Amino acid sequence: MKKYISFILISLSLAVFTQGCYSPNLNEEPFACGGDHGNGECPDGYNCYGGLCLESAPSCYVDDQFFGEIGGSADKDFEPNNTPNQAYTMTCGGIPEQDTSCPNRYGGEFTYKNLTICSTGDIDIYKVYLINGETFSVTMRIDSNNLANNLDIILFKETIDADGNKTWNTNNPDAFSYSTRDVDELTYLATNNGWHFLMVFGADISYLNRYTLEWFFESPNQTK
Ligand SMILES: [Ca+2]
Ligand SMILES: [Ca+2]
């Protein structure tokens, strides 16, 4: 686990350093795709699969069973999302007073189905803006018939220094779930106003699986 987290951190810093653009000079793979959600961009000869620029599609992309049900708001619409800069804002996870697409932040549970970690090294990062004192609860379910390919989740926040530089403390997440069962759950009580990042990743870099996300918010004055 530690070794893999280190890999993720190296990948994140490379990707952040290059602003999500592919650089052949770095001579290391995989590279994060550029472009927008649902519109990943790669250099000639490469295509975006699971947020990574690859020369050919990973097996899960050509397996109809795996992707057969995906459509609408699903994994391919949220990719590329392999770096915090590319994180997809979850439903009702925007800055509350600016999030006009959110009818009621505290109105119940939100769900994304048909998500996947597809291609070795794919990680999925989503973001939510949390208010100090607010609680954010997440459930991530993987395919119960594929427990050998275990996925896990961590939550970490963004820090912005006086020069406007962003850093993410993935090394020491604010919340995490490393369950080996088919369900991972975490609940986090926000201690500041700011962007927080949910990362889904394989417990081993080679682990590929489909997953779903369910989440809800509780306001600072709500009690359990
Ligand atoms: Ca994915
Ligand atoms: Ca991804």
Short mmCIF file of N, CA, C and O in Angstrom, two decimals, residues 69-201:
data_model
loop_
_atom_site.label_atom_id
_atom_site.label_comp_id
_atom_site.label_asym_id
_atom_site.label_seq_id
_atom_site.Cartn_x
_atom_site.Cartn_y
_atom_site.Cartn_z
N GLU A 69 -23.21 -1.12 -19.62
CA GLU A 69 -24.30 -0.35 -19.03
C GLU A 69 -23.97 1.13 -18.91
O GLU A 69 -24.79 1.91 -18.47
N ILE A 70 -22.74 1.50 -19.26
CA ILE A 70 -22.35 2.89 -19.02
C ILE A 70 -22.96 3.83 -20.05
O ILE A 70 -22.93 3.57 -21.24
N GLY A 71 -23.53 4.90 -19.57
CA GLY A 71 -24.07 5.92 -20.44
C GLY A 71 -24.50 7.10 -19.59
O GLY A 71 -24.70 6.96 -18.40
N GLY A 72 -24.61 8.25 -20.19
CA GLY A 72 -25.02 9.42 -19.41
C GLY A 72 -23.92 9.83 -18.46
O GLY A 72 -22.76 9.82 -18.81
N SER A 73 -24.30 10.20 -17.25
CA SER A 73 -23.32 10.68 -16.27
C SER A 73 -22.56 9.49 -15.70
O SER A 73 -22.98 8.90 -14.71
N ALA A 74 -21.50 9.11 -16.34
CA ALA A 74 -20.73 7.95 -15.90
C ALA A 74 -19.26 8.21 -16.15
O ALA A 74 -18.86 9.29 -16.57
N ASP A 75 -18.47 7.19 -15.87
CA ASP A 75 -17.01 7.36 -15.82
C ASP A 75 -16.42 8.16 -16.97
O ASP A 75 -15.64 9.07 -16.76
N LYS A 76 -16.79 7.79 -18.20
CA LYS A 76 -16.15 8.44 -19.34
C LYS A 76 -16.49 9.93 -19.43
O LYS A 76 -15.75 10.69 -20.04
N ASP A 77 -17.60 10.33 -18.79
CA ASP A 77 -17.96 11.75 -18.78
C ASP A 77 -17.17 12.54 -17.73
O ASP A 77 -17.16 13.77 -17.77
N PHE A 78 -16.57 11.81 -16.78
CA PHE A 78 -15.84 12.46 -15.69
C PHE A 78 -14.33 12.46 -15.92
O PHE A 78 -13.59 13.11 -15.21
N GLU A 79 -13.89 11.68 -16.91
CA GLU A 79 -12.46 11.62 -17.25
C GLU A 79 -12.11 12.72 -18.24
O GLU A 79 -12.95 13.05 -19.09
N PRO A 80 -10.88 13.27 -18.21
CA PRO A 80 -9.81 12.89 -17.29
C PRO A 80 -9.99 13.50 -15.89
O PRO A 80 -10.39 14.65 -15.77
N ASN A 81 -9.66 12.68 -14.90
CA ASN A 81 -9.80 13.11 -13.51
C ASN A 81 -8.70 12.51 -12.65
O ASN A 81 -8.92 12.19 -11.49
N ASN A 82 -7.51 12.37 -13.23
CA ASN A 82 -6.44 11.66 -12.53
C ASN A 82 -5.55 12.57 -11.68
O ASN A 82 -4.60 12.09 -11.08
N THR A 83 -5.83 13.87 -11.69
CA THR A 83 -5.07 14.79 -10.84
C THR A 83 -6.08 15.70 -10.12
O THR A 83 -7.20 15.89 -10.60
N PRO A 84 -5.68 16.28 -8.98
CA PRO A 84 -6.60 17.20 -8.29
C PRO A 84 -7.05 18.35 -9.19
O PRO A 84 -8.21 18.78 -9.13
N ASN A 85 -6.14 18.85 -10.06
CA ASN A 85 -6.51 19.95 -10.96
C ASN A 85 -7.62 19.55 -11.93
O ASN A 85 -8.33 20.40 -12.46
N GLN A 86 -7.74 18.24 -12.19
CA GLN A 86 -8.73 17.73 -13.13
C GLN A 86 -9.95 17.13 -12.43
O GLN A 86 -10.81 16.56 -13.10
N ALA A 87 -10.00 17.24 -11.11
CA ALA A 87 -11.08 16.59 -10.36
C ALA A 87 -12.46 17.05 -10.83
O ALA A 87 -12.66 18.22 -11.17
N TYR A 88 -13.40 16.13 -10.84
CA TYR A 88 -14.77 16.43 -11.27
C TYR A 88 -15.59 16.84 -10.05
O TYR A 88 -15.57 16.17 -9.02
N THR A 89 -16.32 17.94 -10.16
CA THR A 89 -17.13 18.41 -9.03
C THR A 89 -18.38 17.54 -8.89
O THR A 89 -19.19 17.46 -9.81
N MET A 90 -18.53 16.90 -7.74
CA MET A 90 -19.65 15.99 -7.51
C MET A 90 -20.96 16.78 -7.43
O MET A 90 -20.98 17.96 -7.09
N THR A 91 -22.05 16.11 -7.73
CA THR A 91 -23.36 16.75 -7.65
C THR A 91 -23.56 17.40 -6.28
O THR A 91 -23.35 16.76 -5.25
N CYS A 92 -23.95 18.67 -6.28
CA CYS A 92 -24.15 19.47 -5.06
C CYS A 92 -22.86 19.67 -4.27
O CYS A 92 -22.89 20.05 -3.10
N GLY A 93 -21.70 19.44 -4.92
CA GLY A 93 -20.43 19.62 -4.25
C GLY A 93 -19.75 20.95 -4.59
O GLY A 93 -18.63 21.17 -4.20
N GLY A 94 -20.45 21.82 -5.32
CA GLY A 94 -19.87 23.12 -5.65
C GLY A 94 -19.91 24.08 -4.46
O GLY A 94 -20.44 23.76 -3.40
N ILE A 95 -19.35 25.28 -4.66
CA ILE A 95 -19.43 26.31 -3.62
C ILE A 95 -20.91 26.64 -3.45
O ILE A 95 -21.57 27.04 -4.42
N PRO A 96 -21.50 26.44 -2.24
CA PRO A 96 -22.95 26.46 -2.09
C PRO A 96 -23.66 27.66 -2.73
O PRO A 96 -24.60 27.49 -3.50
N GLU A 97 -23.20 28.88 -2.48
CA GLU A 97 -23.93 30.06 -2.98
C GLU A 97 -23.79 30.23 -4.50
O GLU A 97 -24.52 31.00 -5.10
N GLN A 98 -22.85 29.48 -5.11
CA GLN A 98 -22.65 29.59 -6.57
C GLN A 98 -23.18 28.39 -7.34
O GLN A 98 -23.18 28.38 -8.56
N ASP A 99 -23.58 27.34 -6.62
CA ASP A 99 -23.92 26.07 -7.27
C ASP A 99 -25.40 26.06 -7.66
O ASP A 99 -26.24 25.49 -6.98
N THR A 100 -25.70 26.70 -8.79
CA THR A 100 -27.10 26.83 -9.21
C THR A 100 -27.69 25.51 -9.70
O THR A 100 -28.90 25.38 -9.81
N SER A 101 -26.83 24.51 -9.97
CA SER A 101 -27.34 23.23 -10.44
C SER A 101 -27.79 22.33 -9.30
O SER A 101 -28.29 21.24 -9.53
N CYS A 102 -27.60 22.81 -8.07
CA CYS A 102 -27.93 21.98 -6.90
C CYS A 102 -29.25 22.44 -6.28
O CYS A 102 -29.31 23.51 -5.67
N PRO A 103 -30.30 21.64 -6.40
CA PRO A 103 -31.59 22.06 -5.85
C PRO A 103 -31.61 22.10 -4.33
O PRO A 103 -32.20 23.00 -3.73
N ASN A 104 -31.00 21.14 -3.70
CA ASN A 104 -31.02 21.08 -2.23
C ASN A 104 -29.86 20.25 -1.73
O ASN A 104 -29.91 19.02 -1.75
N ARG A 105 -28.81 20.93 -1.31
CA ARG A 105 -27.58 20.25 -0.87
C ARG A 105 -27.84 19.26 0.27
O ARG A 105 -27.20 18.21 0.34
N TYR A 106 -28.76 19.62 1.15
CA TYR A 106 -29.02 18.75 2.31
C TYR A 106 -30.29 17.93 2.11
O TYR A 106 -30.91 17.48 3.06
N GLY A 107 -30.67 17.76 0.84
CA GLY A 107 -31.95 17.12 0.55
C GLY A 107 -31.92 15.61 0.42
O GLY A 107 -32.91 15.00 0.06
N GLY A 108 -30.79 14.99 0.66
CA GLY A 108 -30.77 13.53 0.55
C GLY A 108 -29.48 13.04 -0.06
O GLY A 108 -28.47 13.74 -0.06
N GLU A 109 -29.54 11.81 -0.60
CA GLU A 109 -28.34 11.15 -1.07
C GLU A 109 -28.19 11.31 -2.58
O GLU A 109 -29.17 11.26 -3.32
N PHE A 110 -26.96 11.46 -3.01
CA PHE A 110 -26.64 11.57 -4.44
C PHE A 110 -25.86 10.32 -4.86
O PHE A 110 -25.16 9.72 -4.05
N THR A 111 -25.99 9.97 -6.14
CA THR A 111 -25.40 8.71 -6.60
C THR A 111 -24.78 8.86 -7.98
O THR A 111 -25.33 9.54 -8.85
N TYR A 112 -23.63 8.24 -8.18
CA TYR A 112 -23.08 7.98 -9.51
C TYR A 112 -22.92 6.47 -9.66
O TYR A 112 -22.34 5.83 -8.78
N LYS A 113 -23.45 5.94 -10.74
CA LYS A 113 -23.27 4.52 -11.00
C LYS A 113 -22.39 4.35 -12.23
O LYS A 113 -22.11 5.30 -12.94
N ASN A 114 -21.97 3.12 -12.47
CA ASN A 114 -21.18 2.82 -13.68
C ASN A 114 -19.86 3.58 -13.75
O ASN A 114 -19.49 4.12 -14.78
N LEU A 115 -19.18 3.63 -12.62
CA LEU A 115 -17.83 4.19 -12.60
C LEU A 115 -16.85 3.04 -12.69
O LEU A 115 -17.19 1.89 -12.41
N THR A 116 -15.62 3.35 -13.06
CA THR A 116 -14.64 2.27 -13.18
C THR A 116 -13.21 2.78 -13.05
O THR A 116 -12.92 3.92 -13.42
N ILE A 117 -12.40 1.94 -12.46
CA ILE A 117 -10.95 2.11 -12.57
C ILE A 117 -10.53 1.16 -13.68
O ILE A 117 -10.58 -0.05 -13.52
N CYS A 118 -10.20 1.73 -14.84
CA CYS A 118 -9.90 0.93 -16.01
C CYS A 118 -8.56 1.39 -16.56
O CYS A 118 -8.40 2.57 -16.85
N SER A 119 -7.65 0.52 -16.69
CA SER A 119 -6.26 0.70 -17.11
C SER A 119 -5.39 0.88 -15.87
O SER A 119 -5.73 1.64 -14.96
N THR A 120 -4.30 0.16 -15.86
CA THR A 120 -3.36 0.21 -14.73
C THR A 120 -2.88 1.64 -14.52
O THR A 120 -2.40 2.28 -15.45
N GLY A 121 -3.05 2.11 -13.29
CA GLY A 121 -2.62 3.47 -12.98
C GLY A 121 -3.75 4.48 -13.03
O GLY A 121 -3.56 5.62 -12.65
N ASP A 122 -4.94 4.05 -13.50
CA ASP A 122 -6.09 4.96 -13.46
C ASP A 122 -6.44 5.24 -12.01
O ASP A 122 -6.49 4.33 -11.19
N ILE A 123 -6.62 6.51 -11.68
CA ILE A 123 -7.20 6.89 -10.41
C ILE A 123 -8.31 7.89 -10.74
O ILE A 123 -8.26 8.55 -11.78
N ASP A 124 -9.31 7.96 -9.90
CA ASP A 124 -10.42 8.88 -10.14
C ASP A 124 -10.51 9.86 -8.99
O ASP A 124 -10.62 9.45 -7.82
N ILE A 125 -10.46 11.15 -9.29
CA ILE A 125 -10.52 12.18 -8.24
C ILE A 125 -11.73 13.07 -8.48
O ILE A 125 -11.95 13.58 -9.59
N TYR A 126 -12.52 13.22 -7.42
CA TYR A 126 -13.72 14.06 -7.43
C TYR A 126 -13.52 15.14 -6.36
O TYR A 126 -12.72 14.96 -5.44
N LYS A 127 -14.24 16.25 -6.50
CA LYS A 127 -14.07 17.28 -5.48
C LYS A 127 -15.40 17.81 -4.98
O LYS A 127 -16.41 17.78 -5.70
N VAL A 128 -15.38 18.25 -3.72
CA VAL A 128 -16.54 18.90 -3.11
C VAL A 128 -16.03 20.09 -2.30
O VAL A 128 -14.94 20.03 -1.72
N TYR A 129 -16.79 21.17 -2.30
CA TYR A 129 -16.45 22.33 -1.47
C TYR A 129 -17.20 22.18 -0.15
O TYR A 129 -18.44 22.14 -0.15
N LEU A 130 -16.47 22.05 0.95
CA LEU A 130 -17.13 21.84 2.25
C LEU A 130 -17.05 23.10 3.10
O LEU A 130 -16.10 23.88 3.02
N ILE A 131 -18.09 23.27 3.90
CA ILE A 131 -18.20 24.40 4.83
C ILE A 131 -17.77 23.92 6.22
O ILE A 131 -18.11 22.80 6.63
N ASN A 132 -17.03 24.76 6.93
CA ASN A 132 -16.60 24.42 8.28
C ASN A 132 -17.78 23.93 9.12
O ASN A 132 -18.80 24.61 9.21
N GLY A 133 -17.67 22.75 9.69
CA GLY A 133 -18.73 22.20 10.53
C GLY A 133 -19.70 21.29 9.79
O GLY A 133 -20.55 20.63 10.40
N GLU A 134 -19.57 21.26 8.47
CA GLU A 134 -20.42 20.41 7.66
C GLU A 134 -19.86 18.98 7.63
O GLU A 134 -18.65 18.78 7.71
N THR A 135 -20.75 18.01 7.51
CA THR A 135 -20.32 16.61 7.43
C THR A 135 -20.56 16.08 6.02
O THR A 135 -21.60 16.33 5.42
N PHE A 136 -19.56 15.36 5.51
CA PHE A 136 -19.61 14.76 4.17
C PHE A 136 -19.43 13.26 4.34
O PHE A 136 -18.44 12.81 4.91
N SER A 137 -20.42 12.50 3.88
CA SER A 137 -20.37 11.04 4.02
C SER A 137 -20.41 10.39 2.65
O SER A 137 -21.21 10.75 1.80
N VAL A 138 -19.53 9.41 2.45
CA VAL A 138 -19.40 8.73 1.16
C VAL A 138 -19.43 7.23 1.34
O VAL A 138 -18.82 6.69 2.27
N THR A 139 -20.12 6.56 0.44
CA THR A 139 -20.07 5.10 0.34
C THR A 139 -19.61 4.75 -1.06
O THR A 139 -20.15 5.27 -2.04
N MET A 140 -18.60 3.90 -1.16
CA MET A 140 -18.11 3.43 -2.46
C MET A 140 -18.27 1.91 -2.48
O MET A 140 -17.81 1.22 -1.58
N ARG A 141 -18.97 1.41 -3.50
CA ARG A 141 -19.19 -0.04 -3.63
C ARG A 141 -18.48 -0.53 -4.88
O ARG A 141 -18.56 0.08 -5.94
N ILE A 142 -17.81 -1.68 -4.73
CA ILE A 142 -17.20 -2.32 -5.90
C ILE A 142 -18.02 -3.56 -6.27
O ILE A 142 -18.92 -3.96 -5.53
N ASP A 143 -17.70 -4.15 -7.39
CA ASP A 143 -18.37 -5.36 -7.86
C ASP A 143 -18.12 -6.48 -6.85
O ASP A 143 -16.97 -6.90 -6.66
N SER A 144 -19.16 -6.97 -6.22
CA SER A 144 -18.99 -7.99 -5.18
C SER A 144 -18.50 -9.32 -5.75
O SER A 144 -18.04 -10.18 -5.02
N ASN A 145 -18.60 -9.48 -7.07
CA ASN A 145 -18.07 -10.69 -7.71
C ASN A 145 -16.60 -10.54 -8.09
O ASN A 145 -16.03 -11.43 -8.72
N ASN A 146 -16.03 -9.41 -7.75
CA ASN A 146 -14.65 -9.12 -8.15
C ASN A 146 -13.86 -8.53 -6.98
O ASN A 146 -13.15 -7.54 -7.12
N LEU A 147 -14.02 -9.17 -5.79
CA LEU A 147 -13.38 -8.64 -4.58
C LEU A 147 -11.85 -8.69 -4.65
O LEU A 147 -11.18 -7.94 -3.94
N ALA A 148 -11.32 -9.56 -5.50
CA ALA A 148 -9.86 -9.67 -5.61
C ALA A 148 -9.25 -8.38 -6.14
O ALA A 148 -8.09 -8.08 -5.89
N ASN A 149 -10.06 -7.60 -6.87
CA ASN A 149 -9.59 -6.31 -7.38
C ASN A 149 -10.14 -5.19 -6.50
O ASN A 149 -11.03 -4.43 -6.90
N ASN A 150 -9.61 -5.12 -5.30
CA ASN A 150 -10.12 -4.21 -4.29
C ASN A 150 -9.77 -2.75 -4.60
O ASN A 150 -8.65 -2.43 -4.95
N LEU A 151 -10.76 -1.87 -4.47
CA LEU A 151 -10.54 -0.43 -4.59
C LEU A 151 -10.69 0.22 -3.22
O LEU A 151 -11.43 -0.30 -2.37
N ASP A 152 -10.04 1.34 -3.00
CA ASP A 152 -10.12 2.07 -1.73
C ASP A 152 -10.38 3.55 -1.99
O ASP A 152 -10.30 4.01 -3.14
N ILE A 153 -10.67 4.29 -0.92
CA ILE A 153 -10.93 5.73 -1.06
C ILE A 153 -10.19 6.51 0.02
O ILE A 153 -10.02 6.03 1.15
N ILE A 154 -9.74 7.71 -0.35
CA ILE A 154 -9.21 8.65 0.62
C ILE A 154 -9.82 10.02 0.35
O ILE A 154 -10.26 10.31 -0.77
N LEU A 155 -9.87 10.85 1.39
CA LEU A 155 -10.35 12.23 1.27
C LEU A 155 -9.22 13.14 1.75
O LEU A 155 -8.65 12.91 2.82
N PHE A 156 -8.88 14.14 0.96
CA PHE A 156 -7.83 15.07 1.38
C PHE A 156 -8.22 16.47 0.95
O PHE A 156 -9.06 16.66 0.08
N LYS A 157 -7.62 17.46 1.57
CA LYS A 157 -8.02 18.84 1.24
C LYS A 157 -6.92 19.61 0.54
O LYS A 157 -5.78 19.17 0.48
N GLU A 158 -7.32 20.75 0.04
CA GLU A 158 -6.41 21.62 -0.70
C GLU A 158 -5.96 22.75 0.20
O GLU A 158 -6.75 23.33 0.92
N THR A 159 -4.67 23.07 0.11
CA THR A 159 -4.14 24.23 0.82
C THR A 159 -3.57 25.19 -0.23
O THR A 159 -2.88 24.76 -1.15
N ILE A 160 -3.87 26.49 -0.08
CA ILE A 160 -3.37 27.49 -1.01
C ILE A 160 -2.50 28.47 -0.23
O ILE A 160 -2.96 29.08 0.74
N ASP A 161 -1.23 28.60 -0.65
CA ASP A 161 -0.33 29.49 0.09
C ASP A 161 -0.48 30.93 -0.38
O ASP A 161 -1.30 31.24 -1.27
N ALA A 162 0.32 31.82 0.20
CA ALA A 162 0.19 33.26 -0.07
C ALA A 162 0.42 33.59 -1.55
O ALA A 162 -0.08 34.59 -2.06
N ASP A 163 1.19 32.74 -2.24
CA ASP A 163 1.46 32.98 -3.66
C ASP A 163 0.43 32.31 -4.56
O ASP A 163 0.57 32.36 -5.80
N GLY A 164 -0.57 31.68 -3.95
CA GLY A 164 -1.61 31.05 -4.75
C GLY A 164 -1.28 29.62 -5.18
O GLY A 164 -2.02 29.02 -5.95
N ASN A 165 -0.16 29.09 -4.68
CA ASN A 165 0.21 27.70 -5.04
C ASN A 165 -0.66 26.72 -4.25
O ASN A 165 -0.84 26.86 -3.04
N LYS A 166 -1.16 25.71 -4.96
CA LYS A 166 -2.02 24.70 -4.33
C LYS A 166 -1.21 23.47 -3.97
O LYS A 166 -0.36 23.02 -4.75
N THR A 167 -1.47 22.94 -2.81
CA THR A 167 -0.88 21.65 -2.43
C THR A 167 -1.98 20.76 -1.86
O THR A 167 -3.00 21.25 -1.35
N TRP A 168 -1.77 19.46 -1.96
CA TRP A 168 -2.75 18.48 -1.49
C TRP A 168 -2.05 17.48 -0.58
O TRP A 168 -1.05 16.88 -0.99
N ASN A 169 -2.60 17.31 0.61
CA ASN A 169 -1.90 16.41 1.55
C ASN A 169 -2.35 14.96 1.38
O ASN A 169 -2.89 14.34 2.30
N THR A 170 -2.11 14.40 0.19
CA THR A 170 -2.46 13.00 -0.06
C THR A 170 -1.67 12.05 0.84
O THR A 170 -2.09 10.94 1.11
N ASN A 171 -0.51 12.53 1.30
CA ASN A 171 0.34 11.72 2.17
C ASN A 171 -0.33 11.40 3.49
O ASN A 171 -0.09 10.37 4.10
N ASN A 172 -1.17 12.32 3.94
CA ASN A 172 -1.80 12.20 5.25
C ASN A 172 -3.27 12.57 5.09
O ASN A 172 -3.70 13.63 5.48
N PRO A 173 -4.07 11.66 4.49
CA PRO A 173 -5.45 12.01 4.16
C PRO A 173 -6.27 12.37 5.40
O PRO A 173 -6.00 11.88 6.50
N ASP A 174 -7.26 13.21 5.22
CA ASP A 174 -8.12 13.62 6.33
C ASP A 174 -9.10 12.52 6.70
O ASP A 174 -9.59 12.48 7.83
N ALA A 175 -9.40 11.67 5.76
CA ALA A 175 -10.26 10.50 6.04
C ALA A 175 -9.92 9.45 4.99
O ALA A 175 -9.42 9.76 3.91
N PHE A 176 -10.18 8.19 5.33
CA PHE A 176 -9.88 7.12 4.37
C PHE A 176 -10.69 5.89 4.71
O PHE A 176 -11.23 5.76 5.82
N SER A 177 -10.79 4.98 3.75
CA SER A 177 -11.36 3.66 4.00
C SER A 177 -10.59 2.67 3.14
O SER A 177 -10.55 2.79 1.92
N TYR A 178 -9.98 1.70 3.81
CA TYR A 178 -9.19 0.67 3.13
C TYR A 178 -9.83 -0.70 3.32
O TYR A 178 -9.14 -1.70 3.48
N SER A 179 -11.14 -0.75 3.31
CA SER A 179 -11.85 -2.02 3.50
C SER A 179 -11.51 -3.01 2.39
O SER A 179 -11.32 -2.62 1.24
N THR A 180 -11.45 -4.29 2.72
CA THR A 180 -11.25 -5.32 1.70
C THR A 180 -12.58 -5.95 1.29
O THR A 180 -12.61 -6.87 0.49
N ARG A 181 -13.66 -5.47 1.86
CA ARG A 181 -15.00 -5.95 1.49
C ARG A 181 -15.47 -5.19 0.24
O ARG A 181 -14.74 -4.43 -0.36
N ASP A 182 -16.74 -5.37 -0.11
CA ASP A 182 -17.24 -4.71 -1.33
C ASP A 182 -17.75 -3.29 -1.04
O ASP A 182 -18.25 -2.63 -1.95
N VAL A 183 -17.64 -2.84 0.21
CA VAL A 183 -18.09 -1.49 0.56
C VAL A 183 -17.00 -0.74 1.32
O VAL A 183 -16.41 -1.28 2.26
N ASP A 184 -16.73 0.49 0.91
CA ASP A 184 -15.89 1.41 1.67
C ASP A 184 -16.75 2.60 2.06
O ASP A 184 -17.52 3.11 1.24
N GLU A 185 -16.61 3.04 3.32
CA GLU A 185 -17.40 4.18 3.79
C GLU A 185 -16.51 5.13 4.57
O GLU A 185 -15.64 4.68 5.33
N LEU A 186 -16.75 6.42 4.40
CA LEU A 186 -16.08 7.39 5.26
C LEU A 186 -17.02 8.56 5.54
O LEU A 186 -17.92 8.86 4.73
N THR A 187 -16.82 9.14 6.70
CA THR A 187 -17.57 10.35 7.09
C THR A 187 -16.55 11.35 7.59
O THR A 187 -15.68 11.02 8.39
N TYR A 188 -16.65 12.58 7.08
CA TYR A 188 -15.66 13.60 7.45
C TYR A 188 -16.36 14.87 7.91
O TYR A 188 -17.25 15.39 7.24
N LEU A 189 -15.95 15.36 9.07
CA LEU A 189 -16.45 16.62 9.61
C LEU A 189 -15.46 17.72 9.20
O LEU A 189 -14.31 17.73 9.66
N ALA A 190 -15.91 18.62 8.33
CA ALA A 190 -15.01 19.65 7.80
C ALA A 190 -14.59 20.62 8.90
O ALA A 190 -15.41 21.04 9.73
N THR A 191 -13.30 20.98 8.89
CA THR A 191 -12.78 21.92 9.88
C THR A 191 -12.40 23.26 9.24
O THR A 191 -11.83 24.12 9.88
N ASN A 192 -12.70 23.42 7.97
CA ASN A 192 -12.48 24.71 7.30
C ASN A 192 -13.37 24.77 6.06
O ASN A 192 -13.87 23.74 5.60
N ASN A 193 -13.53 25.98 5.52
CA ASN A 193 -14.20 26.12 4.23
C ASN A 193 -13.18 25.86 3.14
O ASN A 193 -12.10 26.46 3.15
N GLY A 194 -13.48 24.99 2.20
CA GLY A 194 -12.53 24.79 1.11
C GLY A 194 -12.80 23.53 0.32
O GLY A 194 -13.69 22.74 0.64
N TRP A 195 -12.01 23.39 -0.75
CA TRP A 195 -12.15 22.23 -1.62
C TRP A 195 -11.54 21.01 -0.97
O TRP A 195 -10.43 21.07 -0.44
N HIS A 196 -12.29 19.92 -1.05
CA HIS A 196 -11.84 18.63 -0.55
C HIS A 196 -11.95 17.62 -1.69
O HIS A 196 -12.84 17.73 -2.54
N PHE A 197 -11.05 16.66 -1.69
CA PHE A 197 -10.91 15.75 -2.83
C PHE A 197 -11.08 14.31 -2.42
O PHE A 197 -10.48 13.85 -1.45
N LEU A 198 -11.95 13.62 -3.15
CA LEU A 198 -12.17 12.19 -2.92
C LEU A 198 -11.45 11.43 -4.03
O LEU A 198 -11.70 11.66 -5.21
N MET A 199 -10.56 10.54 -3.62
CA MET A 199 -9.80 9.78 -4.62
C MET A 199 -10.13 8.30 -4.50
O MET A 199 -10.09 7.73 -3.42
N VAL A 200 -10.47 7.69 -5.64
CA VAL A 200 -10.74 6.25 -5.73
C VAL A 200 -9.57 5.62 -6.48
O VAL A 200 -9.17 6.12 -7.54
N PHE A 201 -9.05 4.53 -5.95
CA PHE A 201 -7.86 3.92 -6.57
C PHE A 201 -7.79 2.45 -6.20
O PHE A 201 -8.37 2.01 -5.21
#
